[in-house]
Amino acid sequence: MSHFITPENIERLKQAQEADRVQEVPKEAAVADGDSQIGTVGCVAVDSEGNLATATSTGGIVNKMVGRIGDTPIIGAGTYANHLCAVSATGRGEAIIRGTIARDVAAVMEFKGLSLKEAAAYAMDRVPRGNAGLIAVSSTGEVDMLFNTTGMFRACATEDGYSEIAIWDSPAK
């Protein structure tokens, strides 16, 4: 654990405590050299037989309330997979929990018969602007990376050779 105790992290905690507030990823960490050292890491995958998996690791919040649980460990909120899709979400945990966006994508695919892209858009439309993003893949290999924030670090590669690496909104979408 000692490798997490750095002068930078001690200063972030001190600033958050002095301001009596929580501190999320600082803007300078999110854009410095185009590389973020902190934040949520999510992954979704589908194999050649349509089996799906998802994993999500939180970036955390400095000076959070003791006992606060974010969206990442709550299945259906920040992470979810079933026979139709796999979804990993990032953003403000409370908004993601309230919206259960990961599960909602799967639910509207199942019960409304929507495509992955339609279902992801539906789920994200229910989350207040500036609060969340998600990556998702369907059992047929359809991919979506949607967010309602300024940007979201994301990448995708498919077996047919398509790849995308981006931070800001893509004009191709």
mmCIF file of the C-alpha atoms, coordinates in Angstrom:
data_MODEL
# 
_entry.id   MODEL 
# 
loop_
_atom_site.group_PDB 
_atom_site.id 
_atom_site.type_symbol 
_atom_site.label_atom_id 
_atom_site.label_alt_id 
_atom_site.label_comp_id 
_atom_site.label_asym_id 
_atom_site.label_entity_id 
_atom_site.label_seq_id 
_atom_site.pdbx_PDB_ins_code 
_atom_site.Cartn_x 
_atom_site.Cartn_y 
_atom_site.Cartn_z 
_atom_site.occupancy 
_atom_site.B_iso_or_equiv 
_atom_site.pdbx_formal_charge 
_atom_site.auth_seq_id 
_atom_site.auth_comp_id 
_atom_site.auth_asym_id 
_atom_site.auth_atom_id 
_atom_site.pdbx_PDB_model_num 
ATOM 1   C CA . MET A 1 1   ? 0.000   0.000   0.000   1.00 0.00 ? 1   MET A CA 1 
ATOM 2   C CA . SER A 1 2   ? 2.900   2.378   0.542   1.00 0.00 ? 2   SER A CA 1 
ATOM 3   C CA . HIS A 1 3   ? 3.280   2.924   -3.216  1.00 0.00 ? 3   HIS A CA 1 
ATOM 4   C CA . PHE A 1 4   ? -0.071  4.803   -3.141  1.00 0.00 ? 4   PHE A CA 1 
ATOM 5   C CA . ILE A 1 5   ? 1.199   7.257   -0.529  1.00 0.00 ? 5   ILE A CA 1 
ATOM 6   C CA . THR A 1 6   ? 2.910   9.836   -2.718  1.00 0.00 ? 6   THR A CA 1 
ATOM 7   C CA . PRO A 1 7   ? 3.529   13.553  -2.119  1.00 0.00 ? 7   PRO A CA 1 
ATOM 8   C CA . GLU A 1 8   ? 0.930   14.307  -4.819  1.00 0.00 ? 8   GLU A CA 1 
ATOM 9   C CA . ASN A 1 9   ? -1.746  12.118  -3.182  1.00 0.00 ? 9   ASN A CA 1 
ATOM 10  C CA . ILE A 1 10  ? -1.008  13.528  0.276   1.00 0.00 ? 10  ILE A CA 1 
ATOM 11  C CA . GLU A 1 11  ? -1.431  17.057  -1.140  1.00 0.00 ? 11  GLU A CA 1 
ATOM 12  C CA . ARG A 1 12  ? -4.731  16.107  -2.844  1.00 0.00 ? 12  ARG A CA 1 
ATOM 13  C CA . LEU A 1 13  ? -6.069  14.724  0.447   1.00 0.00 ? 13  LEU A CA 1 
ATOM 14  C CA . LYS A 1 14  ? -4.907  17.803  2.379   1.00 0.00 ? 14  LYS A CA 1 
ATOM 15  C CA . GLN A 1 15  ? -6.608  20.157  -0.124  1.00 0.00 ? 15  GLN A CA 1 
ATOM 16  C CA . ALA A 1 16  ? -9.846  18.152  -0.027  1.00 0.00 ? 16  ALA A CA 1 
ATOM 17  C CA . GLN A 1 17  ? -9.880  18.054  3.772   1.00 0.00 ? 17  GLN A CA 1 
ATOM 18  C CA . GLU A 1 18  ? -9.183  21.802  4.046   1.00 0.00 ? 18  GLU A CA 1 
ATOM 19  C CA . ALA A 1 19  ? -12.034 22.535  1.632   1.00 0.00 ? 19  ALA A CA 1 
ATOM 20  C CA . ASP A 1 20  ? -14.249 20.027  3.485   1.00 0.00 ? 20  ASP A CA 1 
ATOM 21  C CA . ARG A 1 21  ? -15.243 18.327  0.239   1.00 0.00 ? 21  ARG A CA 1 
ATOM 22  C CA . VAL A 1 22  ? -14.464 15.296  -1.854  1.00 0.00 ? 22  VAL A CA 1 
ATOM 23  C CA . GLN A 1 23  ? -12.091 15.534  -4.766  1.00 0.00 ? 23  GLN A CA 1 
ATOM 24  C CA . GLU A 1 24  ? -12.394 13.535  -7.937  1.00 0.00 ? 24  GLU A CA 1 
ATOM 25  C CA . VAL A 1 25  ? -9.821  13.234  -10.702 1.00 0.00 ? 25  VAL A CA 1 
ATOM 26  C CA . PRO A 1 26  ? -8.128  16.643  -11.009 1.00 0.00 ? 26  PRO A CA 1 
ATOM 27  C CA . LYS A 1 27  ? -8.329  18.154  -14.494 1.00 0.00 ? 27  LYS A CA 1 
ATOM 28  C CA . GLU A 1 28  ? -4.554  18.406  -14.776 1.00 0.00 ? 28  GLU A CA 1 
ATOM 29  C CA . ALA A 1 29  ? -4.256  14.644  -14.193 1.00 0.00 ? 29  ALA A CA 1 
ATOM 30  C CA . ALA A 1 30  ? -6.920  13.902  -16.791 1.00 0.00 ? 30  ALA A CA 1 
ATOM 31  C CA . VAL A 1 31  ? -5.284  15.801  -19.633 1.00 0.00 ? 31  VAL A CA 1 
ATOM 32  C CA . ALA A 1 32  ? -1.588  16.102  -18.816 1.00 0.00 ? 32  ALA A CA 1 
ATOM 33  C CA . ASP A 1 33  ? 0.308   14.731  -21.812 1.00 0.00 ? 33  ASP A CA 1 
ATOM 34  C CA . GLY A 1 34  ? -2.956  13.099  -22.933 1.00 0.00 ? 34  GLY A CA 1 
ATOM 35  C CA . ASP A 1 35  ? -2.448  10.395  -20.331 1.00 0.00 ? 35  ASP A CA 1 
ATOM 36  C CA . SER A 1 36  ? -4.414  9.927   -17.118 1.00 0.00 ? 36  SER A CA 1 
ATOM 37  C CA . GLN A 1 37  ? -2.813  8.158   -14.189 1.00 0.00 ? 37  GLN A CA 1 
ATOM 38  C CA . ILE A 1 38  ? -6.058  7.860   -12.216 1.00 0.00 ? 38  ILE A CA 1 
ATOM 39  C CA . GLY A 1 39  ? -9.670  7.097   -13.014 1.00 0.00 ? 39  GLY A CA 1 
ATOM 40  C CA . THR A 1 40  ? -12.034 4.237   -13.705 1.00 0.00 ? 40  THR A CA 1 
ATOM 41  C CA . VAL A 1 41  ? -10.791 1.414   -15.894 1.00 0.00 ? 41  VAL A CA 1 
ATOM 42  C CA . GLY A 1 42  ? -13.459 -0.694  -17.567 1.00 0.00 ? 42  GLY A CA 1 
ATOM 43  C CA . CYS A 1 43  ? -13.354 -3.551  -20.033 1.00 0.00 ? 43  CYS A CA 1 
ATOM 44  C CA . VAL A 1 44  ? -16.028 -5.409  -21.975 1.00 0.00 ? 44  VAL A CA 1 
ATOM 45  C CA . ALA A 1 45  ? -15.421 -8.439  -24.147 1.00 0.00 ? 45  ALA A CA 1 
ATOM 46  C CA . VAL A 1 46  ? -17.213 -10.949 -26.325 1.00 0.00 ? 46  VAL A CA 1 
ATOM 47  C CA . ASP A 1 47  ? -15.684 -14.185 -27.601 1.00 0.00 ? 47  ASP A CA 1 
ATOM 48  C CA . SER A 1 48  ? -16.285 -15.997 -30.890 1.00 0.00 ? 48  SER A CA 1 
ATOM 49  C CA . GLU A 1 49  ? -19.206 -17.911 -29.341 1.00 0.00 ? 49  GLU A CA 1 
ATOM 50  C CA . GLY A 1 50  ? -20.982 -14.759 -28.082 1.00 0.00 ? 50  GLY A CA 1 
ATOM 51  C CA . ASN A 1 51  ? -20.022 -15.205 -24.427 1.00 0.00 ? 51  ASN A CA 1 
ATOM 52  C CA . LEU A 1 52  ? -19.761 -11.857 -22.671 1.00 0.00 ? 52  LEU A CA 1 
ATOM 53  C CA . ALA A 1 53  ? -17.716 -10.484 -19.773 1.00 0.00 ? 53  ALA A CA 1 
ATOM 54  C CA . THR A 1 54  ? -17.146 -7.133  -18.101 1.00 0.00 ? 54  THR A CA 1 
ATOM 55  C CA . ALA A 1 55  ? -14.790 -5.782  -15.468 1.00 0.00 ? 55  ALA A CA 1 
ATOM 56  C CA . THR A 1 56  ? -14.662 -2.364  -13.838 1.00 0.00 ? 56  THR A CA 1 
ATOM 57  C CA . SER A 1 57  ? -12.106 -0.862  -11.460 1.00 0.00 ? 57  SER A CA 1 
ATOM 58  C CA . THR A 1 58  ? -12.803 2.462   -9.765  1.00 0.00 ? 58  THR A CA 1 
ATOM 59  C CA . GLY A 1 59  ? -10.575 5.500   -9.802  1.00 0.00 ? 59  GLY A CA 1 
ATOM 60  C CA . GLY A 1 60  ? -11.979 6.488   -6.439  1.00 0.00 ? 60  GLY A CA 1 
ATOM 61  C CA . ILE A 1 61  ? -12.651 9.781   -4.715  1.00 0.00 ? 61  ILE A CA 1 
ATOM 62  C CA . VAL A 1 62  ? -10.292 11.551  -2.301  1.00 0.00 ? 62  VAL A CA 1 
ATOM 63  C CA . ASN A 1 63  ? -11.735 12.334  1.156   1.00 0.00 ? 63  ASN A CA 1 
ATOM 64  C CA . LYS A 1 64  ? -14.912 10.323  0.549   1.00 0.00 ? 64  LYS A CA 1 
ATOM 65  C CA . MET A 1 65  ? -17.271 9.679   3.440   1.00 0.00 ? 65  MET A CA 1 
ATOM 66  C CA . VAL A 1 66  ? -16.337 6.679   5.531   1.00 0.00 ? 66  VAL A CA 1 
ATOM 67  C CA . GLY A 1 67  ? -18.384 3.728   4.309   1.00 0.00 ? 67  GLY A CA 1 
ATOM 68  C CA . ARG A 1 68  ? -19.276 5.302   0.938   1.00 0.00 ? 68  ARG A CA 1 
ATOM 69  C CA . ILE A 1 69  ? -19.717 2.680   -1.738  1.00 0.00 ? 69  ILE A CA 1 
ATOM 70  C CA . GLY A 1 70  ? -19.475 3.769   -5.351  1.00 0.00 ? 70  GLY A CA 1 
ATOM 71  C CA . ASP A 1 71  ? -21.114 2.307   -8.417  1.00 0.00 ? 71  ASP A CA 1 
ATOM 72  C CA . THR A 1 72  ? -18.259 0.001   -9.431  1.00 0.00 ? 72  THR A CA 1 
ATOM 73  C CA . PRO A 1 73  ? -18.954 -2.887  -7.026  1.00 0.00 ? 73  PRO A CA 1 
ATOM 74  C CA . ILE A 1 74  ? -22.724 -2.719  -7.492  1.00 0.00 ? 74  ILE A CA 1 
ATOM 75  C CA . ILE A 1 75  ? -23.734 -5.160  -10.210 1.00 0.00 ? 75  ILE A CA 1 
ATOM 76  C CA . GLY A 1 76  ? -26.191 -3.416  -12.502 1.00 0.00 ? 76  GLY A CA 1 
ATOM 77  C CA . ALA A 1 77  ? -24.996 0.086   -11.708 1.00 0.00 ? 77  ALA A CA 1 
ATOM 78  C CA . GLY A 1 78  ? -21.388 0.395   -12.882 1.00 0.00 ? 78  GLY A CA 1 
ATOM 79  C CA . THR A 1 79  ? -20.889 -3.067  -14.320 1.00 0.00 ? 79  THR A CA 1 
ATOM 80  C CA . TYR A 1 80  ? -23.162 -5.733  -15.796 1.00 0.00 ? 80  TYR A CA 1 
ATOM 81  C CA . ALA A 1 81  ? -23.109 -8.617  -18.268 1.00 0.00 ? 81  ALA A CA 1 
ATOM 82  C CA . ASN A 1 82  ? -25.731 -11.102 -19.397 1.00 0.00 ? 82  ASN A CA 1 
ATOM 83  C CA . HIS A 1 83  ? -26.395 -13.115 -22.578 1.00 0.00 ? 83  HIS A CA 1 
ATOM 84  C CA . LEU A 1 84  ? -27.150 -9.937  -24.616 1.00 0.00 ? 84  LEU A CA 1 
ATOM 85  C CA . CYS A 1 85  ? -24.440 -7.447  -23.676 1.00 0.00 ? 85  CYS A CA 1 
ATOM 86  C CA . ALA A 1 86  ? -21.618 -6.459  -21.343 1.00 0.00 ? 86  ALA A CA 1 
ATOM 87  C CA . VAL A 1 87  ? -21.444 -2.907  -19.961 1.00 0.00 ? 87  VAL A CA 1 
ATOM 88  C CA . SER A 1 88  ? -18.905 -0.977  -17.871 1.00 0.00 ? 88  SER A CA 1 
ATOM 89  C CA . ALA A 1 89  ? -19.716 2.563   -16.675 1.00 0.00 ? 89  ALA A CA 1 
ATOM 90  C CA . THR A 1 90  ? -17.672 5.485   -15.363 1.00 0.00 ? 90  THR A CA 1 
ATOM 91  C CA . GLY A 1 91  ? -18.531 8.839   -13.837 1.00 0.00 ? 91  GLY A CA 1 
ATOM 92  C CA . ARG A 1 92  ? -20.273 10.099  -10.730 1.00 0.00 ? 92  ARG A CA 1 
ATOM 93  C CA . GLY A 1 93  ? -21.160 6.972   -8.792  1.00 0.00 ? 93  GLY A CA 1 
ATOM 94  C CA . GLU A 1 94  ? -24.330 8.324   -7.212  1.00 0.00 ? 94  GLU A CA 1 
ATOM 95  C CA . ALA A 1 95  ? -25.840 9.180   -10.615 1.00 0.00 ? 95  ALA A CA 1 
ATOM 96  C CA . ILE A 1 96  ? -24.829 5.804   -12.026 1.00 0.00 ? 96  ILE A CA 1 
ATOM 97  C CA . ILE A 1 97  ? -26.326 3.970   -9.049  1.00 0.00 ? 97  ILE A CA 1 
ATOM 98  C CA . ARG A 1 98  ? -29.605 5.896   -9.286  1.00 0.00 ? 98  ARG A CA 1 
ATOM 99  C CA . GLY A 1 99  ? -29.825 5.218   -13.007 1.00 0.00 ? 99  GLY A CA 1 
ATOM 100 C CA . THR A 1 100 ? -28.543 1.611   -12.851 1.00 0.00 ? 100 THR A CA 1 
ATOM 101 C CA . ILE A 1 101 ? -27.251 2.355   -16.327 1.00 0.00 ? 101 ILE A CA 1 
ATOM 102 C CA . ALA A 1 102 ? -25.332 -0.852  -16.920 1.00 0.00 ? 102 ALA A CA 1 
ATOM 103 C CA . ARG A 1 103 ? -28.377 -3.037  -16.193 1.00 0.00 ? 103 ARG A CA 1 
ATOM 104 C CA . ASP A 1 104 ? -30.707 -0.653  -18.034 1.00 0.00 ? 104 ASP A CA 1 
ATOM 105 C CA . VAL A 1 105 ? -28.799 -1.162  -21.275 1.00 0.00 ? 105 VAL A CA 1 
ATOM 106 C CA . ALA A 1 106 ? -29.346 -4.923  -21.013 1.00 0.00 ? 106 ALA A CA 1 
ATOM 107 C CA . ALA A 1 107 ? -32.954 -4.544  -19.873 1.00 0.00 ? 107 ALA A CA 1 
ATOM 108 C CA . VAL A 1 108 ? -34.059 -2.360  -22.774 1.00 0.00 ? 108 VAL A CA 1 
ATOM 109 C CA . MET A 1 109 ? -32.289 -4.678  -25.209 1.00 0.00 ? 109 MET A CA 1 
ATOM 110 C CA . GLU A 1 110 ? -34.200 -7.600  -23.716 1.00 0.00 ? 110 GLU A CA 1 
ATOM 111 C CA . PHE A 1 111 ? -37.609 -6.070  -23.095 1.00 0.00 ? 111 PHE A CA 1 
ATOM 112 C CA . LYS A 1 112 ? -37.837 -3.418  -25.821 1.00 0.00 ? 112 LYS A CA 1 
ATOM 113 C CA . GLY A 1 113 ? -35.858 -5.294  -28.460 1.00 0.00 ? 113 GLY A CA 1 
ATOM 114 C CA . LEU A 1 114 ? -33.487 -2.367  -29.004 1.00 0.00 ? 114 LEU A CA 1 
ATOM 115 C CA . SER A 1 115 ? -30.010 -2.643  -30.515 1.00 0.00 ? 115 SER A CA 1 
ATOM 116 C CA . LEU A 1 116 ? -27.012 -2.050  -28.277 1.00 0.00 ? 116 LEU A CA 1 
ATOM 117 C CA . LYS A 1 117 ? -26.542 1.515   -29.559 1.00 0.00 ? 117 LYS A CA 1 
ATOM 118 C CA . GLU A 1 118 ? -30.228 2.343   -29.076 1.00 0.00 ? 118 GLU A CA 1 
ATOM 119 C CA . ALA A 1 119 ? -30.249 0.789   -25.598 1.00 0.00 ? 119 ALA A CA 1 
ATOM 120 C CA . ALA A 1 120 ? -27.081 2.622   -24.542 1.00 0.00 ? 120 ALA A CA 1 
ATOM 121 C CA . ALA A 1 121 ? -28.508 5.935   -25.760 1.00 0.00 ? 121 ALA A CA 1 
ATOM 122 C CA . TYR A 1 122 ? -31.761 5.242   -23.896 1.00 0.00 ? 122 TYR A CA 1 
ATOM 123 C CA . ALA A 1 123 ? -29.938 4.488   -20.633 1.00 0.00 ? 123 ALA A CA 1 
ATOM 124 C CA . MET A 1 124 ? -27.592 7.480   -20.941 1.00 0.00 ? 124 MET A CA 1 
ATOM 125 C CA . ASP A 1 125 ? -30.492 9.845   -21.689 1.00 0.00 ? 125 ASP A CA 1 
ATOM 126 C CA . ARG A 1 126 ? -31.806 9.066   -18.199 1.00 0.00 ? 126 ARG A CA 1 
ATOM 127 C CA . VAL A 1 127 ? -28.563 10.145  -16.475 1.00 0.00 ? 127 VAL A CA 1 
ATOM 128 C CA . PRO A 1 128 ? -28.109 13.891  -15.832 1.00 0.00 ? 128 PRO A CA 1 
ATOM 129 C CA . ARG A 1 129 ? -25.697 15.509  -18.316 1.00 0.00 ? 129 ARG A CA 1 
ATOM 130 C CA . GLY A 1 130 ? -22.076 15.592  -17.224 1.00 0.00 ? 130 GLY A CA 1 
ATOM 131 C CA . ASN A 1 131 ? -22.310 12.527  -14.986 1.00 0.00 ? 131 ASN A CA 1 
ATOM 132 C CA . ALA A 1 132 ? -21.503 9.318   -16.839 1.00 0.00 ? 132 ALA A CA 1 
ATOM 133 C CA . GLY A 1 133 ? -20.097 7.333   -19.690 1.00 0.00 ? 133 GLY A CA 1 
ATOM 134 C CA . LEU A 1 134 ? -20.148 3.689   -20.668 1.00 0.00 ? 134 LEU A CA 1 
ATOM 135 C CA . ILE A 1 135 ? -18.544 1.136   -22.911 1.00 0.00 ? 135 ILE A CA 1 
ATOM 136 C CA . ALA A 1 136 ? -20.590 -1.808  -24.106 1.00 0.00 ? 136 ALA A CA 1 
ATOM 137 C CA . VAL A 1 137 ? -20.457 -4.779  -26.438 1.00 0.00 ? 137 VAL A CA 1 
ATOM 138 C CA . SER A 1 138 ? -23.273 -7.064  -27.593 1.00 0.00 ? 138 SER A CA 1 
ATOM 139 C CA . SER A 1 139 ? -23.118 -10.826 -28.075 1.00 0.00 ? 139 SER A CA 1 
ATOM 140 C CA . THR A 1 140 ? -22.961 -10.181 -31.847 1.00 0.00 ? 140 THR A CA 1 
ATOM 141 C CA . GLY A 1 141 ? -19.958 -7.849  -31.517 1.00 0.00 ? 141 GLY A CA 1 
ATOM 142 C CA . GLU A 1 142 ? -21.730 -4.482  -31.781 1.00 0.00 ? 142 GLU A CA 1 
ATOM 143 C CA . VAL A 1 143 ? -19.739 -1.897  -29.779 1.00 0.00 ? 143 VAL A CA 1 
ATOM 144 C CA . ASP A 1 144 ? -20.745 1.443   -28.268 1.00 0.00 ? 144 ASP A CA 1 
ATOM 145 C CA . MET A 1 145 ? -18.777 3.938   -26.206 1.00 0.00 ? 145 MET A CA 1 
ATOM 146 C CA . LEU A 1 146 ? -21.143 6.682   -25.120 1.00 0.00 ? 146 LEU A CA 1 
ATOM 147 C CA . PHE A 1 147 ? -20.742 9.527   -22.616 1.00 0.00 ? 147 PHE A CA 1 
ATOM 148 C CA . ASN A 1 148 ? -22.453 12.732  -21.555 1.00 0.00 ? 148 ASN A CA 1 
ATOM 149 C CA . THR A 1 149 ? -19.345 14.334  -20.065 1.00 0.00 ? 149 THR A CA 1 
ATOM 150 C CA . THR A 1 150 ? -16.741 16.565  -21.698 1.00 0.00 ? 150 THR A CA 1 
ATOM 151 C CA . GLY A 1 151 ? -14.633 13.545  -22.578 1.00 0.00 ? 151 GLY A CA 1 
ATOM 152 C CA . MET A 1 152 ? -13.970 9.914   -21.740 1.00 0.00 ? 152 MET A CA 1 
ATOM 153 C CA . PHE A 1 153 ? -10.759 7.973   -22.245 1.00 0.00 ? 153 PHE A CA 1 
ATOM 154 C CA . ARG A 1 154 ? -11.707 4.947   -24.330 1.00 0.00 ? 154 ARG A CA 1 
ATOM 155 C CA . ALA A 1 155 ? -10.436 2.439   -26.840 1.00 0.00 ? 155 ALA A CA 1 
ATOM 156 C CA . CYS A 1 156 ? -11.878 -0.342  -28.959 1.00 0.00 ? 156 CYS A CA 1 
ATOM 157 C CA . ALA A 1 157 ? -10.523 -3.047  -31.236 1.00 0.00 ? 157 ALA A CA 1 
ATOM 158 C CA . THR A 1 158 ? -12.541 -5.596  -33.201 1.00 0.00 ? 158 THR A CA 1 
ATOM 159 C CA . GLU A 1 159 ? -11.515 -8.748  -35.001 1.00 0.00 ? 159 GLU A CA 1 
ATOM 160 C CA . ASP A 1 160 ? -12.320 -7.176  -38.384 1.00 0.00 ? 160 ASP A CA 1 
ATOM 161 C CA . GLY A 1 161 ? -9.527  -4.621  -37.855 1.00 0.00 ? 161 GLY A CA 1 
ATOM 162 C CA . TYR A 1 162 ? -11.546 -1.641  -36.643 1.00 0.00 ? 162 TYR A CA 1 
ATOM 163 C CA . SER A 1 163 ? -9.925  0.327   -33.828 1.00 0.00 ? 163 SER A CA 1 
ATOM 164 C CA . GLU A 1 164 ? -10.671 3.587   -32.047 1.00 0.00 ? 164 GLU A CA 1 
ATOM 165 C CA . ILE A 1 165 ? -8.708  5.403   -29.380 1.00 0.00 ? 165 ILE A CA 1 
ATOM 166 C CA . ALA A 1 166 ? -10.199 8.693   -28.204 1.00 0.00 ? 166 ALA A CA 1 
ATOM 167 C CA . ILE A 1 167 ? -10.804 11.100  -25.342 1.00 0.00 ? 167 ILE A CA 1 
ATOM 168 C CA . TRP A 1 168 ? -13.124 13.769  -26.735 1.00 0.00 ? 168 TRP A CA 1 
ATOM 169 C CA . ASP A 1 169 ? -16.335 13.387  -28.716 1.00 0.00 ? 169 ASP A CA 1 
ATOM 170 C CA . SER A 1 170 ? -15.754 11.735  -32.062 1.00 0.00 ? 170 SER A CA 1 
ATOM 171 C CA . PRO A 1 171 ? -17.268 13.506  -35.104 1.00 0.00 ? 171 PRO A CA 1 
ATOM 172 C CA . ALA A 1 172 ? -17.788 10.076  -36.691 1.00 0.00 ? 172 ALA A CA 1 
ATOM 173 C CA . LYS A 1 173 ? -20.475 9.199   -34.108 1.00 0.00 ? 173 LYS A CA 1 
# 
